[in-house]
Every structure is written in structure tokens, then in C-alpha cells.
Coordinates of C-alpha atoms in Angstrom, one line a residue:
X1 CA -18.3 11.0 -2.4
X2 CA -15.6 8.7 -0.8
X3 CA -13.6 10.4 1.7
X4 CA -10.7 9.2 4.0
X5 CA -9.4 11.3 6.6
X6 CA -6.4 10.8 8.3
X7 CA -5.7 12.0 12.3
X8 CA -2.8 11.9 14.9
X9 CA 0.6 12.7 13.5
X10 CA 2.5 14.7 14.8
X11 CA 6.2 15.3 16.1
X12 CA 7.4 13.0 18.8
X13 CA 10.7 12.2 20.4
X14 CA 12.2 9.1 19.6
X15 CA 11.3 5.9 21.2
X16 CA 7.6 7.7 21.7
X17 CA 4.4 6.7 20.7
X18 CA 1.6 7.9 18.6
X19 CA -1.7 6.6 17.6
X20 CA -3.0 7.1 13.7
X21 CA -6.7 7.2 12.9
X22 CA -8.3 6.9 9.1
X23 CA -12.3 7.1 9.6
X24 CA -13.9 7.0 5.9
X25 CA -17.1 8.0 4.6
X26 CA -19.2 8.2 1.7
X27 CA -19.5 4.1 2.1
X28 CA -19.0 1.3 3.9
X29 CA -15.8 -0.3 4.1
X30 CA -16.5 -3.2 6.1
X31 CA -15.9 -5.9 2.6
X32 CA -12.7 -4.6 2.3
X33 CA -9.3 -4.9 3.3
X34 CA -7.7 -1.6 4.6
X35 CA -3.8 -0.4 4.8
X36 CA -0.8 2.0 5.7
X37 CA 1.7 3.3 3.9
X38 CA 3.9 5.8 4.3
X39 CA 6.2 8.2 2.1
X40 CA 9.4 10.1 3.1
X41 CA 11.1 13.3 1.1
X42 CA 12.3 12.1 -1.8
X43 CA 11.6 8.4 -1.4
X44 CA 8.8 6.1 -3.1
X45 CA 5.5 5.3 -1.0
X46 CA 6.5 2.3 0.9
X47 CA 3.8 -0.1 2.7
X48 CA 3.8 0.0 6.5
X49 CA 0.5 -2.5 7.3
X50 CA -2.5 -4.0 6.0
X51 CA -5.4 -5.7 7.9
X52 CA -8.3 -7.8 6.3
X53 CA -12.0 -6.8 6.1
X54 CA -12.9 -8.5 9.3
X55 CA -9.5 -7.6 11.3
X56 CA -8.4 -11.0 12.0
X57 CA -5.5 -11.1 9.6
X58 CA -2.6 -9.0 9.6
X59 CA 0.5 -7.9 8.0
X60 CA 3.8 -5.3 8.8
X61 CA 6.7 -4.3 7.1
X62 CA 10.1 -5.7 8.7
X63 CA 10.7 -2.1 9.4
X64 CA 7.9 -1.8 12.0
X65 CA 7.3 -5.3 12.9
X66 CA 7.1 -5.2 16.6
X67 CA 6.1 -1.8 17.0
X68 CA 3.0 -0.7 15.0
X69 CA -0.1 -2.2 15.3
X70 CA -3.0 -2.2 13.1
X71 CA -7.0 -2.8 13.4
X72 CA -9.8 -1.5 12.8
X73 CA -13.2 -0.6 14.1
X74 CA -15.5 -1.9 11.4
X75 CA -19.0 -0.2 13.4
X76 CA -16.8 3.7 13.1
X77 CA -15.6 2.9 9.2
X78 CA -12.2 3.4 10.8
X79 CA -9.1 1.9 10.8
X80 CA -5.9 2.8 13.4
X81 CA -2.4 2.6 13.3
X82 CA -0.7 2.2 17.2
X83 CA 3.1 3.7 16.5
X84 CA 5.8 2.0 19.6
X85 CA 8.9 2.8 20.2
X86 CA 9.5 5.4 17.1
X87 CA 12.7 5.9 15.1
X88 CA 13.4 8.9 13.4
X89 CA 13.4 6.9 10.4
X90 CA 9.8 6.7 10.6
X91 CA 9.6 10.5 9.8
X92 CA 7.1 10.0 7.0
X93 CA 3.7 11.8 5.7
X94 CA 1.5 8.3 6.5
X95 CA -1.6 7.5 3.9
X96 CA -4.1 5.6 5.0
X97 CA -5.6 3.3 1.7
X98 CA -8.9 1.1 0.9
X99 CA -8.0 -1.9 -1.0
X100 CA -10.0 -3.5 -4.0
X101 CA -10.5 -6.6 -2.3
X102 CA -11.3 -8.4 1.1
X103 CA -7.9 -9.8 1.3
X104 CA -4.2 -7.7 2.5
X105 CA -1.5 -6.7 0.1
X106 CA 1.3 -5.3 0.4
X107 CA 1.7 -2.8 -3.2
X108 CA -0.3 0.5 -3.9
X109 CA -1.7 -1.1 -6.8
X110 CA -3.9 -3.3 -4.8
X111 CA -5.7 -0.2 -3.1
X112 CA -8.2 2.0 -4.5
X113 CA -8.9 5.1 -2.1
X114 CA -6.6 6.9 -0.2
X115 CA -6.0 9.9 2.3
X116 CA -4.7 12.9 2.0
X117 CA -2.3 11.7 4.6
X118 CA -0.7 12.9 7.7
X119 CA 2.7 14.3 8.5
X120 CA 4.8 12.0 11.8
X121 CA 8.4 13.6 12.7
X122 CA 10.0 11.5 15.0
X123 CA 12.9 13.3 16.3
X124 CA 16.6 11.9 17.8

């Protein structure tokens, strides 16, 4: 049985920092592409950052372009989000997601398994 679990949020001050963690089981992920997104109260899930199946191509939202990081420890079946410089409006439950193919997108369509997600509160 897939399984992604998602570690790390928390509530932070603004302009803080925290680091997100997705390890998966149930199979190897290594062929795939693997992303972020993120959903606030009564907004649509939004994407925050994709990386490919071997880490060496990225991609960001404007919003957090600059600040987050992405990668990926192909070995652990994990991938990580690194959260700089935090704004309250990144106050979001954050999903981690496996997409259906090697490459990055950027639209919940293109993803297959996701996380039961984890609740950042950045506050002002």
C-alpha cells in the first residue's frame, strides 16, 4: 500500500524558517517526478514546487521563488521542502504529491499520490 507521510509544519513567526519532509513507502519513487502544494481555508490547492525524478530540475511558484527550496533524497524515498523567510501568507495545510510521470508540472492533475498533509501557521 502506497503511503506518503508528511513531517515538519508547525507554527513559526514570520520571516522564520521551517523544513518539510514527505518520505513514501509502499514503492519506489525514484522514476517519478515529486511535488508541493499547498491549500489555505477556503481557497483551492495551489502548487508551491515540483522537482524531477533525478533532482536536477526544478520549479517554484512566484509566491515562493526565492525562499523555498526543493529536493529530494532518492536513496530515503523522500522528498523536502526548505521554507525561508515565511509570510503569513504561507499559512497553509502543505501536501506533498507523486506525479505520473518523470517530468515536473505544475497542476494536481498531473500527480497521482498524495499526503495527508501538514498544517504551517506562519504568524505576523
Amino acid at each position: 500500500q502506497v503511503q506518503l507521510v508528511e513531517s515538519g509544519g508547525g507554527l513559526v513567526q514570520a520571516g522564520g524558517s521551517l523544513r518539510l519532509s514527505c518520505a513514501a513507502s509502499g514503492r519506489t519513487f525514484s522514476s517519478y517526478a515529486m511535488g508541493w502544494f499547498r491549500q489555505a481555508p477556503g481557497k483551492e490547492r495551489e502548487f508551491v514546487a515540483a522537482i524531477n525524478w533525478n533532482g536536477d530540475n526544478t520549479n517554484y511558484a512566484d509566491s515562493v521563488k526565492g525562499r523555498f527550496t526543493i529536493s529530494r533524497d532518492n536513496a530515503k524515498n523522500t522528498v523536502y521542502l526548505q521554507m525561508n523567510s515565511l509570510k503569513p501568507d504561507d499559512t497553509a495545510v502543505y501536501y506533498c504529491a507523486v506525479a505520473r510521470y518523470s517530468s515536473i508540472y505544475d497542476y494536481t492533475k498531473a500527480y497521482g499520490y498524495w499526503g495527508q498533509g501538514t498544517q504551517v501557521t506562519v504568524s505576523s
